[in-house]
Tab-separated table of N, CA, C and O in Angstrom:
chain	number	residue	atom	x	y	z
A	23	MET	N	11.487	3.791	-5.843
A	23	MET	CA	12.544	2.759	-5.345
A	23	MET	C	12.662	1.568	-6.153
A	23	MET	O	11.477	1.011	-6.681
A	24	ILE	N	13.490	0.918	-6.711
A	24	ILE	CA	13.483	-0.364	-7.657
A	24	ILE	C	14.275	-1.409	-7.022
A	24	ILE	O	15.458	-1.219	-6.437
A	25	LEU	N	13.568	-2.557	-6.872
A	25	LEU	CA	14.095	-3.772	-6.318
A	25	LEU	C	14.144	-4.658	-7.296
A	25	LEU	O	13.197	-4.962	-8.267
A	26	THR	N	15.191	-5.725	-7.082
A	26	THR	CA	15.273	-6.902	-8.075
A	26	THR	C	15.172	-8.114	-7.332
A	26	THR	O	15.666	-8.254	-6.186
A	27	PHE	N	14.008	-9.011	-7.763
A	27	PHE	CA	13.800	-10.195	-7.036
A	27	PHE	C	14.201	-11.234	-8.111
A	27	PHE	O	14.300	-11.300	-9.260
A	28	PRO	N	14.510	-12.548	-7.385
A	28	PRO	CA	14.814	-13.833	-8.163
A	28	PRO	C	13.438	-14.165	-8.714
A	28	PRO	O	12.325	-13.934	-8.252
A	29	TRP	N	13.700	-14.955	-9.811
A	29	TRP	CA	12.458	-15.716	-10.496
A	29	TRP	C	11.741	-16.565	-9.481
A	29	TRP	O	12.436	-17.270	-8.927
A	30	PRO	N	10.538	-16.438	-9.542
A	30	PRO	CA	9.719	-17.255	-8.625
A	30	PRO	C	9.852	-18.800	-9.033
A	30	PRO	O	10.081	-19.208	-10.070
A	31	PRO	N	10.026	-19.546	-7.892
A	31	PRO	CA	10.171	-21.032	-8.137
A	31	PRO	C	8.923	-21.668	-9.045
A	31	PRO	O	7.996	-21.212	-9.098
A	32	SER	N	9.349	-22.578	-9.690
A	32	SER	CA	8.286	-23.305	-10.682
A	32	SER	C	6.879	-23.748	-9.881
A	32	SER	O	5.918	-23.957	-10.499
A	33	ALA	N	7.260	-24.301	-8.850
A	33	ALA	CA	6.190	-24.651	-7.860
A	33	ALA	C	4.890	-23.716	-7.595
A	33	ALA	O	3.885	-23.864	-7.406
A	34	LEU	N	5.369	-22.376	-7.846
A	34	LEU	CA	4.400	-21.422	-7.755
A	34	LEU	C	3.544	-20.970	-8.883
A	34	LEU	O	2.679	-20.255	-8.825
A	35	ARG	N	3.948	-21.652	-10.043
A	35	ARG	CA	3.127	-21.411	-11.288
A	35	ARG	C	1.754	-21.914	-11.090
A	35	ARG	O	1.614	-23.154	-10.395
A	36	PRO	N	0.762	-20.960	-11.335
A	36	PRO	CA	-0.703	-21.544	-11.139
A	36	PRO	C	-1.021	-22.699	-11.915
A	36	PRO	O	-1.835	-23.569	-11.417
A	37	ASN	N	-0.368	-23.010	-13.089
A	37	ASN	CA	-0.840	-24.193	-13.842
A	37	ASN	C	0.001	-25.405	-13.435
A	37	ASN	O	-0.002	-26.489	-13.994
A	38	ALA	N	0.933	-25.227	-12.653
A	38	ALA	CA	1.900	-26.240	-12.079
A	38	ALA	C	1.151	-27.154	-11.050
A	38	ALA	O	1.644	-28.286	-10.713
A	39	SER	N	0.104	-26.633	-10.493
A	39	SER	CA	-0.572	-27.255	-9.207
A	39	SER	C	-1.211	-28.492	-9.544
A	39	SER	O	-1.786	-28.686	-10.654
A	40	SER	N	-0.885	-29.499	-8.755
A	40	SER	CA	-1.760	-30.808	-8.912
A	40	SER	C	-2.362	-31.018	-7.424
A	40	SER	O	-1.868	-30.516	-6.591
A	41	PRO	N	-3.344	-31.888	-7.341
A	41	PRO	CA	-4.093	-32.051	-6.280
A	41	PRO	C	-3.072	-32.657	-4.980
A	41	PRO	O	-3.351	-32.057	-3.987
A	42	GLY	N	-2.170	-33.401	-5.254
A	42	GLY	CA	-1.359	-33.855	-4.299
A	42	GLY	C	-0.111	-32.954	-3.855
A	42	GLY	O	0.909	-33.336	-3.354
A	43	ASN	N	0.026	-31.976	-4.699
A	43	ASN	CA	1.206	-31.204	-4.713
A	43	ASN	C	1.275	-29.842	-3.841
A	43	ASN	O	2.016	-28.938	-3.711
A	44	TRP	N	0.029	-29.939	-2.930
A	44	TRP	CA	-0.143	-28.435	-2.255
A	44	TRP	C	1.071	-28.368	-1.234
A	44	TRP	O	1.481	-27.180	-0.819
A	45	TRP	N	1.492	-29.420	-0.501
A	45	TRP	CA	2.720	-29.181	0.467
A	45	TRP	C	3.749	-28.761	-0.091
A	45	TRP	O	4.441	-27.701	0.458
A	46	ASN	N	4.280	-28.989	-1.301
A	46	ASN	CA	5.544	-28.730	-1.928
A	46	ASN	C	5.240	-27.124	-2.286
A	46	ASN	O	6.109	-26.189	-2.298
A	47	LYS	N	3.944	-26.737	-2.842
A	47	LYS	CA	3.627	-25.356	-3.198
A	47	LYS	C	3.711	-24.416	-1.844
A	47	LYS	O	4.249	-23.281	-1.930
A	48	SER	N	3.099	-24.979	-0.847
A	48	SER	CA	3.154	-24.185	0.404
A	48	SER	C	4.654	-23.890	0.827
A	48	SER	O	4.827	-22.749	1.126
A	49	LYS	N	5.363	-24.863	0.794
A	49	LYS	CA	6.642	-24.848	1.344
A	49	LYS	C	7.552	-23.810	0.566
A	49	LYS	O	8.170	-22.859	0.801
A	50	ALA	N	7.291	-23.783	-0.819
A	50	ALA	CA	8.014	-22.979	-1.843
A	50	ALA	C	7.551	-21.641	-1.714
A	50	ALA	O	8.104	-20.655	-1.716
A	51	ALA	N	6.323	-21.389	-1.340
A	51	ALA	CA	5.521	-20.106	-1.275
A	51	ALA	C	5.976	-19.445	-0.020
A	51	ALA	O	6.649	-18.487	-0.076
A	52	ALA	N	6.056	-20.086	1.089
A	52	ALA	CA	6.616	-19.613	2.186
A	52	ALA	C	8.071	-18.990	2.326
A	52	ALA	O	8.539	-18.131	2.763
A	53	GLN	N	9.012	-20.001	1.644
A	53	GLN	CA	10.416	-19.751	1.427
A	53	GLN	C	10.556	-18.505	0.427
A	53	GLN	O	11.430	-17.479	0.722
A	54	TYR	N	9.808	-18.388	-0.639
A	54	TYR	CA	10.013	-17.418	-1.683
A	54	TYR	C	9.383	-15.867	-0.870
A	54	TYR	O	10.209	-15.019	-1.058
A	55	ARG	N	8.495	-15.944	-0.105
A	55	ARG	CA	8.017	-14.824	0.445
A	55	ARG	C	9.210	-14.359	1.536
A	55	ARG	O	9.341	-13.197	1.640
A	56	TYR	N	9.616	-15.266	2.303
A	56	TYR	CA	10.782	-14.975	3.117
A	56	TYR	C	11.815	-14.404	2.420
A	56	TYR	O	12.326	-13.409	2.881
A	57	ASP	N	12.291	-14.928	1.305
A	57	ASP	CA	13.428	-14.500	0.554
A	57	ASP	C	13.197	-13.010	0.148
A	57	ASP	O	13.984	-12.034	0.272
A	58	CYS	N	11.974	-12.763	-0.496
A	58	CYS	CA	11.687	-11.527	-1.026
A	58	CYS	C	11.521	-10.421	0.197
A	58	CYS	O	11.982	-9.302	0.063
A	59	SER	N	11.178	-10.837	1.395
A	59	SER	CA	11.172	-9.905	2.454
A	59	SER	C	12.578	-9.517	2.864
A	59	SER	O	12.854	-8.467	3.347
A	60	ILE	N	13.269	-10.449	2.956
A	60	ILE	CA	14.846	-10.155	3.366
A	60	ILE	C	15.377	-9.095	2.269
A	60	ILE	O	16.013	-8.284	2.669
A	61	LEU	N	15.082	-9.428	1.095
A	61	LEU	CA	15.578	-8.438	0.039
A	61	LEU	C	14.945	-6.981	0.184
A	61	LEU	O	15.820	-6.230	0.029
A	62	CYS	N	13.901	-6.940	0.526
A	62	CYS	CA	13.174	-5.643	0.849
A	62	CYS	C	13.926	-4.930	2.020
A	62	CYS	O	14.160	-3.832	1.961
A	63	ARG	N	14.060	-5.603	2.995
A	63	ARG	CA	14.806	-5.046	4.149
A	63	ARG	C	16.116	-4.621	3.903
A	63	ARG	O	16.586	-3.827	4.375
A	64	VAL	N	16.904	-5.480	3.167
A	64	VAL	CA	18.211	-5.079	2.940
A	64	VAL	C	18.376	-3.916	2.036
A	64	VAL	O	19.342	-3.184	2.105
A	65	ALA	N	17.307	-3.929	1.068
A	65	ALA	CA	17.273	-2.557	0.233
A	65	ALA	C	16.870	-1.466	1.171
A	65	ALA	O	16.574	-0.393	0.304
A	66	LYS	N	16.395	-1.530	2.398
A	66	LYS	CA	15.779	-0.495	3.033
A	66	LYS	C	14.587	0.005	2.468
A	66	LYS	O	14.508	1.381	2.363
A	67	LEU	N	13.683	-0.635	2.125
A	67	LEU	CA	12.294	-0.506	1.669
A	67	LEU	C	11.581	0.199	2.796
A	67	LEU	O	11.548	-0.264	3.865
A	68	PRO	N	11.296	1.550	2.802
A	68	PRO	CA	10.602	2.489	3.761
A	68	PRO	C	9.214	1.800	3.996
A	68	PRO	O	8.359	1.263	3.000
A	69	LYS	N	8.728	2.403	5.042
A	69	LYS	CA	7.197	2.094	5.518
A	69	LYS	C	6.710	3.257	4.877
A	69	LYS	O	7.223	4.382	5.005
A	70	TYR	N	5.488	3.138	4.373
A	70	TYR	CA	4.752	4.090	3.691
A	70	TYR	C	3.644	4.458	4.220
A	70	TYR	O	2.782	3.764	4.792
A	71	ASP	N	3.058	5.843	4.206
A	71	ASP	CA	1.761	6.146	4.795
A	71	ASP	C	1.174	6.940	3.654
A	71	ASP	O	1.301	8.129	3.483
A	72	CYS	N	0.634	6.128	2.607
A	72	CYS	CA	-0.019	6.674	1.569
A	72	CYS	C	-1.313	5.942	1.030
A	72	CYS	O	-1.392	4.928	1.361
A	73	GLU	N	-2.020	6.884	0.486
A	73	GLU	CA	-3.468	6.065	-0.097
A	73	GLU	C	-3.055	4.838	-1.074
A	73	GLU	O	-3.612	3.713	-0.794
A	74	LYS	N	-2.221	4.889	-2.105
A	74	LYS	CA	-2.150	3.758	-2.868
A	74	LYS	C	-0.568	3.760	-3.399
A	74	LYS	O	0.078	4.803	-3.335
A	75	LEU	N	-0.026	2.466	-3.721
A	75	LEU	CA	1.252	2.461	-4.332
A	75	LEU	C	1.101	1.787	-5.429
A	75	LEU	O	0.332	0.995	-5.741
A	76	HIS	N	2.033	2.242	-6.564
A	76	HIS	CA	1.994	1.753	-7.923
A	76	HIS	C	3.112	0.863	-7.956
A	76	HIS	O	4.288	1.224	-7.657
A	77	LEU	N	3.034	-0.480	-8.420
A	77	LEU	CA	4.022	-1.320	-8.658
A	77	LEU	C	4.207	-1.466	-10.216
A	77	LEU	O	3.298	-1.926	-10.849
A	78	ASP	N	5.526	-1.130	-10.748
A	78	ASP	CA	5.740	-1.213	-11.950
A	78	ASP	C	6.587	-2.635	-12.034
A	78	ASP	O	7.706	-2.584	-11.748
A	79	ILE	N	5.995	-3.660	-12.620
A	79	ILE	CA	6.599	-5.128	-12.469
A	79	ILE	C	7.047	-5.391	-13.808
A	79	ILE	O	6.310	-5.574	-14.764
A	80	GLN	N	8.450	-5.674	-14.161
A	80	GLN	CA	8.773	-6.208	-15.062
A	80	GLN	C	9.459	-7.595	-14.973
A	80	GLN	O	10.303	-7.942	-14.108
A	81	PHE	N	8.967	-8.468	-15.753
A	81	PHE	CA	9.312	-10.039	-15.725
A	81	PHE	C	10.310	-10.434	-16.553
A	81	PHE	O	10.055	-10.264	-17.869
A	82	SER	N	11.465	-10.725	-16.217
A	82	SER	CA	12.589	-11.056	-17.228
A	82	SER	C	13.054	-12.596	-17.085
A	82	SER	O	13.566	-12.884	-16.201
A	83	PRO	N	12.241	-13.456	-17.826
A	83	PRO	CA	12.209	-14.831	-17.435
A	83	PRO	C	13.591	-15.577	-17.819
A	83	PRO	O	14.443	-14.925	-18.416
A	84	PRO	N	13.797	-16.633	-17.360
A	84	PRO	CA	15.002	-17.259	-17.446
A	84	PRO	C	15.452	-17.929	-18.811
A	84	PRO	O	16.435	-18.300	-19.143
A	85	ASP	N	14.484	-17.975	-19.772
A	85	ASP	CA	14.569	-18.515	-21.060
A	85	ASP	C	13.463	-17.906	-21.979
A	85	ASP	O	12.773	-17.187	-21.715
A	86	ASN	N	13.459	-18.295	-23.183
A	86	ASN	CA	12.432	-17.819	-24.171
A	86	ASN	C	10.973	-18.693	-24.321
A	86	ASN	O	10.345	-18.428	-25.189
A	87	ARG	N	10.776	-19.422	-23.494
A	87	ARG	CA	9.425	-20.230	-23.517
A	87	ARG	C	8.346	-19.289	-23.299
A	87	ARG	O	8.471	-18.131	-22.894
A	88	LYS	N	7.225	-19.685	-24.055
A	88	LYS	CA	6.046	-18.852	-23.883
A	88	LYS	C	5.378	-18.802	-22.468
A	88	LYS	O	5.538	-19.736	-21.765
A	89	ARG	N	5.321	-17.515	-22.136
A	89	ARG	CA	4.576	-17.274	-20.722
A	89	ARG	C	3.655	-16.269	-20.769
A	89	ARG	O	3.973	-15.266	-21.516
A	90	ASP	N	2.514	-16.482	-20.003
A	90	ASP	CA	1.442	-15.410	-19.886
A	90	ASP	C	1.798	-14.384	-18.866
A	90	ASP	O	2.126	-14.856	-17.849
A	91	LEU	N	1.248	-13.029	-18.962
A	91	LEU	CA	1.662	-12.216	-17.964
A	91	LEU	C	0.735	-12.463	-16.628
A	91	LEU	O	1.321	-12.188	-15.407
A	92	ASP	N	-0.511	-12.990	-16.940
A	92	ASP	CA	-1.232	-13.216	-15.768
A	92	ASP	C	-0.548	-14.511	-14.770
A	92	ASP	O	-0.648	-14.366	-13.622
A	93	GLY	N	-0.126	-15.400	-15.276
A	93	GLY	CA	0.430	-16.496	-14.917
A	93	GLY	C	1.776	-16.019	-14.134
A	93	GLY	O	2.175	-16.584	-13.061
A	94	MET	N	2.635	-15.194	-14.862
A	94	MET	CA	3.787	-14.710	-14.127
A	94	MET	C	3.465	-13.809	-12.824
A	94	MET	O	4.112	-13.811	-11.696
A	95	LEU	N	2.402	-13.008	-13.088
A	95	LEU	CA	2.051	-12.052	-11.779
A	95	LEU	C	1.502	-13.070	-10.738
A	95	LEU	O	1.763	-12.826	-9.526
A	96	SER	N	0.761	-14.118	-11.223
A	96	SER	CA	0.264	-14.986	-10.059
A	96	SER	C	1.377	-15.693	-9.286
A	96	SER	O	1.380	-15.871	-8.135
A	97	SER	N	2.479	-16.143	-10.125
A	97	SER	CA	3.628	-16.827	-9.442
A	97	SER	C	4.340	-15.896	-8.509
A	97	SER	O	5.037	-15.992	-7.643
A	98	PHE	N	4.292	-14.462	-8.901
A	98	PHE	CA	4.956	-13.623	-8.027
A	98	PHE	C	4.076	-13.046	-6.765
A	98	PHE	O	4.526	-12.158	-6.114
A	99	LYS	N	3.003	-13.460	-6.555
A	99	LYS	CA	2.126	-13.183	-5.379
A	99	LYS	C	2.785	-13.116	-3.970
A	99	LYS	O	2.616	-12.183	-3.384
A	100	GLN	N	3.754	-14.205	-3.790
A	100	GLN	CA	4.394	-14.140	-2.518
A	100	GLN	C	5.392	-12.851	-2.540
A	100	GLN	O	5.506	-12.221	-1.399
A	101	GLY	N	5.868	-12.575	-3.639
A	101	GLY	CA	6.791	-11.357	-3.595
A	101	GLY	C	6.018	-10.036	-3.501
A	101	GLY	O	6.378	-9.171	-2.674
A	102	ILE	N	4.747	-9.971	-3.862
A	102	ILE	CA	3.885	-8.682	-3.812
A	102	ILE	C	3.599	-8.734	-2.269
A	102	ILE	O	3.566	-7.633	-1.587
A	103	ASP	N	3.219	-9.861	-1.605
A	103	ASP	CA	2.856	-9.853	-0.222
A	103	ASP	C	4.044	-9.557	0.543
A	103	ASP	O	3.739	-8.877	1.511
A	104	ALA	N	5.268	-9.748	0.367
A	104	ALA	CA	6.619	-9.427	0.938
A	104	ALA	C	6.535	-7.876	0.914
A	104	ALA	O	6.945	-7.181	1.852
A	105	ILE	N	6.436	-7.266	-0.305
A	105	ILE	CA	6.336	-5.729	-0.345
A	105	ILE	C	5.278	-5.335	0.402
A	105	ILE	O	5.701	-4.148	1.129
A	106	SER	N	4.114	-5.876	0.446
A	106	SER	CA	3.227	-5.124	1.252
A	106	SER	C	3.531	-5.254	2.770
A	106	SER	O	3.294	-4.172	3.426
A	107	ASN	N	3.979	-6.412	3.068
A	107	ASN	CA	4.389	-6.413	4.675
A	107	ASN	C	5.499	-5.540	5.098
A	107	ASN	O	5.346	-4.770	6.085
A	108	VAL	N	6.535	-5.325	4.277
A	108	VAL	CA	7.596	-4.578	4.597
A	108	VAL	C	7.278	-3.053	4.452
A	108	VAL	O	7.591	-2.311	5.372
A	109	ALA	N	6.428	-2.796	3.469
A	109	ALA	CA	6.319	-1.265	3.096
A	109	ALA	C	5.115	-0.913	3.940
A	109	ALA	O	4.797	0.343	4.272
A	110	GLY	N	4.338	-1.645	4.777
A	110	GLY	CA	3.258	-1.364	5.569
A	110	GLY	C	2.091	-0.794	4.837
A	110	GLY	O	1.349	-0.030	5.470
A	111	VAL	N	1.841	-1.265	3.571
A	111	VAL	CA	0.599	-0.844	2.853
A	111	VAL	C	-0.021	-2.232	2.322
A	111	VAL	O	0.615	-3.074	1.979
A	112	ASP	N	-1.309	-2.311	2.603
A	112	ASP	CA	-2.120	-3.415	2.276
A	112	ASP	C	-2.158	-3.653	0.889
A	112	ASP	O	-2.269	-2.592	0.043
A	113	ASP	N	-1.991	-4.913	0.422
A	113	ASP	CA	-1.856	-4.962	-1.039
A	113	ASP	C	-3.110	-4.812	-1.897
A	113	ASP	O	-3.162	-4.744	-2.980
A	114	SER	N	-4.347	-4.537	-1.020
A	114	SER	CA	-5.478	-4.171	-1.843
A	114	SER	C	-5.375	-2.680	-2.208
A	114	SER	O	-6.230	-2.183	-3.214
A	115	ARG	N	-4.504	-1.974	-1.642
A	115	ARG	CA	-4.158	-0.762	-2.250
A	115	ARG	C	-3.208	-0.502	-3.234
A	115	ARG	O	-2.649	0.554	-3.438
A	116	PHE	N	-2.689	-1.654	-3.812
A	116	PHE	CA	-1.615	-1.608	-4.817
A	116	PHE	C	-2.373	-1.402	-6.192
A	116	PHE	O	-3.469	-1.795	-6.514
A	117	GLU	N	-1.632	-0.778	-7.090
A	117	GLU	CA	-1.886	-0.482	-8.665
A	117	GLU	C	-0.755	-1.272	-9.203
A	117	GLU	O	0.478	-1.011	-8.983
A	118	PHE	N	-1.072	-1.849	-10.445
A	118	PHE	CA	0.161	-2.574	-11.068
A	118	PHE	C	0.122	-2.000	-12.672
A	118	PHE	O	-0.962	-1.840	-13.247
A	119	SER	N	1.486	-2.208	-13.066
A	119	SER	CA	1.478	-2.285	-14.621
A	119	SER	C	2.605	-3.384	-14.661
A	119	SER	O	3.691	-3.518	-13.975
A	120	ILE	N	2.332	-4.284	-15.494
A	120	ILE	CA	3.179	-5.355	-15.754
A	120	ILE	C	3.596	-5.490	-17.119
A	120	ILE	O	2.923	-5.262	-18.132
A	121	ARG	N	5.003	-6.126	-17.473
A	121	ARG	CA	5.354	-6.287	-18.729
A	121	ARG	C	6.342	-7.466	-18.644
A	121	ARG	O	7.101	-7.494	-17.713
A	122	LYS	N	6.556	-8.129	-19.875
A	122	LYS	CA	7.588	-9.006	-20.007
A	122	LYS	C	8.797	-8.531	-20.631
A	122	LYS	O	8.443	-7.670	-21.809
A	123	ILE	N	9.857	-8.517	-20.257
A	123	ILE	CA	11.112	-7.891	-20.985
A	123	ILE	C	12.032	-9.058	-21.271
A	123	ILE	O	11.753	-10.321	-21.108
A	124	GLU	N	13.171	-8.846	-21.922
A	124	GLU	CA	14.127	-9.982	-22.322
A	124	GLU	C	14.563	-10.835	-21.280
A	124	GLU	O	14.518	-10.430	-20.204
A	125	PRO	N	14.779	-12.098	-21.710
A	125	PRO	CA	15.140	-13.185	-20.813
A	125	PRO	C	16.731	-12.730	-20.185
A	125	PRO	O	17.342	-12.298	-20.916
A	126	VAL	N	16.994	-13.094	-18.993
A	126	VAL	CA	18.187	-13.098	-18.406
A	126	VAL	C	18.452	-14.547	-17.772
A	126	VAL	O	17.563	-15.264	-17.533
A	127	LYS	N	19.628	-14.848	-17.747
A	127	LYS	CA	20.013	-16.186	-17.159
A	127	LYS	C	19.573	-16.212	-15.660
A	127	LYS	O	19.621	-15.466	-14.741
A	128	GLY	N	18.816	-17.197	-15.333
A	128	GLY	CA	18.240	-17.530	-13.969
A	128	GLY	C	16.870	-16.715	-13.869
A	128	GLY	O	16.156	-17.021	-12.779
A	129	GLY	N	16.659	-15.754	-14.567
A	129	GLY	CA	15.365	-14.956	-14.573
A	129	GLY	C	15.357	-13.874	-13.441
A	129	GLY	O	16.050	-14.159	-12.462
A	130	GLN	N	14.421	-13.006	-13.456
A	130	GLN	CA	14.427	-12.019	-12.427
A	130	GLN	C	13.177	-11.290	-12.591
A	130	GLN	O	12.594	-11.116	-13.524
A	131	VAL	N	12.721	-10.429	-11.563
A	131	VAL	CA	11.556	-9.697	-11.403
A	131	VAL	C	12.074	-8.327	-10.893
A	131	VAL	O	12.505	-8.306	-9.895
A	132	ILE	N	11.865	-7.432	-11.739
A	132	ILE	CA	12.290	-6.119	-11.295
A	132	ILE	C	11.020	-5.267	-10.855
A	132	ILE	O	10.211	-5.176	-11.848
A	133	VAL	N	11.030	-4.592	-9.716
A	133	VAL	CA	9.861	-3.984	-9.333
A	133	VAL	C	10.248	-2.436	-9.007
A	133	VAL	O	11.053	-2.317	-8.047
A	134	GLU	N	9.523	-1.443	-9.648
A	134	GLU	CA	9.656	-0.135	-9.150
A	134	GLU	C	8.468	0.091	-8.485
A	134	GLU	O	7.378	0.156	-8.788
A	135	ILE	N	8.789	0.656	-7.225
A	135	ILE	CA	7.552	0.948	-6.247
A	135	ILE	C	7.618	2.589	-6.100
A	135	ILE	O	8.451	3.196	-5.787
A	136	LYS	N	6.341	3.045	-6.283
A	136	LYS	CA	6.231	4.402	-6.055
A	136	LYS	C	4.697	4.801	-5.819
A	136	LYS	O	3.738	4.068	-6.112
A	137	PRO	N	4.617	5.751	-5.030
A	137	PRO	CA	2.991	6.136	-4.704
A	137	PRO	C	2.392	6.384	-5.735
A	137	PRO	O	3.013	7.260	-6.705
A	138	SER	N	1.150	6.246	-5.945
A	138	SER	CA	0.149	6.748	-7.071
A	138	SER	C	0.159	8.287	-7.241
A	138	SER	O	0.229	8.862	-8.364
A	139	ASP	N	0.254	8.840	-6.155
A	139	ASP	CA	0.017	10.373	-5.884
A	139	ASP	C	1.363	10.636	-5.173
A	139	ASP	O	1.382	10.485	-3.808
A	140	TRP	N	2.273	11.166	-5.754
A	140	TRP	CA	3.661	11.452	-5.163
A	140	TRP	C	3.513	12.451	-4.027
A	140	TRP	O	4.359	12.513	-3.149
A	141	ARG	N	2.604	13.321	-3.965
A	141	ARG	CA	2.399	14.476	-3.110
A	141	ARG	C	1.897	13.685	-1.875
A	141	ARG	O	1.879	14.377	-0.680
A	142	ALA	N	1.200	12.395	-1.890
A	142	ALA	CA	0.765	11.895	-0.686
A	142	ALA	C	1.642	10.889	-0.060
A	142	ALA	O	1.295	10.482	1.132
A	143	ILE	N	2.887	11.044	-0.431
A	143	ILE	CA	3.811	9.951	0.129
A	143	ILE	C	4.326	10.667	1.547
A	143	ILE	O	4.753	11.859	1.702
A	144	LYS	N	4.381	9.776	2.505
A	144	LYS	CA	5.064	10.360	3.983
A	144	LYS	C	5.864	9.054	4.408
A	144	LYS	O	5.442	8.382	5.124
A	145	PRO	N	7.108	8.892	4.014
A	145	PRO	CA	7.748	7.791	4.406
A	145	PRO	C	7.903	7.988	6.039
A	145	PRO	O	8.244	9.103	6.643
A	146	VAL	N	7.585	6.985	6.877
A	146	VAL	CA	7.536	7.004	8.119
A	146	VAL	C	8.728	6.301	8.954
A	146	VAL	O	9.173	6.796	9.852
A	147	LYS	N	9.114	5.361	8.287
A	147	LYS	CA	10.188	4.661	9.131
A	147	LYS	C	10.913	3.537	8.094
A	147	LYS	O	10.247	2.919	7.471
A	148	VAL	N	12.231	3.442	8.156
A	148	VAL	CA	12.971	2.335	7.461
A	148	VAL	C	12.707	1.193	8.168
A	148	VAL	O	12.879	1.030	9.400
A	149	ALA	N	12.328	0.149	7.446
A	149	ALA	CA	12.159	-1.158	7.782
A	149	ALA	C	13.635	-1.840	8.446
A	149	ALA	O	14.397	-1.664	7.746
A	150	ALA	N	13.370	-2.378	9.595
A	150	ALA	CA	14.509	-2.982	10.228
A	150	ALA	C	14.796	-4.340	9.907
A	150	ALA	O	13.919	-5.190	9.693
């Protein structure tokens, strides 16, 4: 299954934090996780009963500024948590492949979700 999420808010960048900014970061994180959860439910992401899920994550930034992959992955943590919650798989059982692709206006994160062992998948229920 392939899902497209909006670019994470700048408040979620790990290098953007400052000691007095925790409240803004917390509000942005909660809102982004909620938004990503809604997108997962609208796309009818199923609940999975499998050992591991592989997330192939493609970051398409909003511009050509230099960004490192670990920073982009950290910014998308709330999106990963939303996928975990809706799919019913603990995120400690996720495997990742990540890459940066061409920029698009506004930015986006494209995630392909598939079980690590396709024979182990047992979709149990569509998230409502």
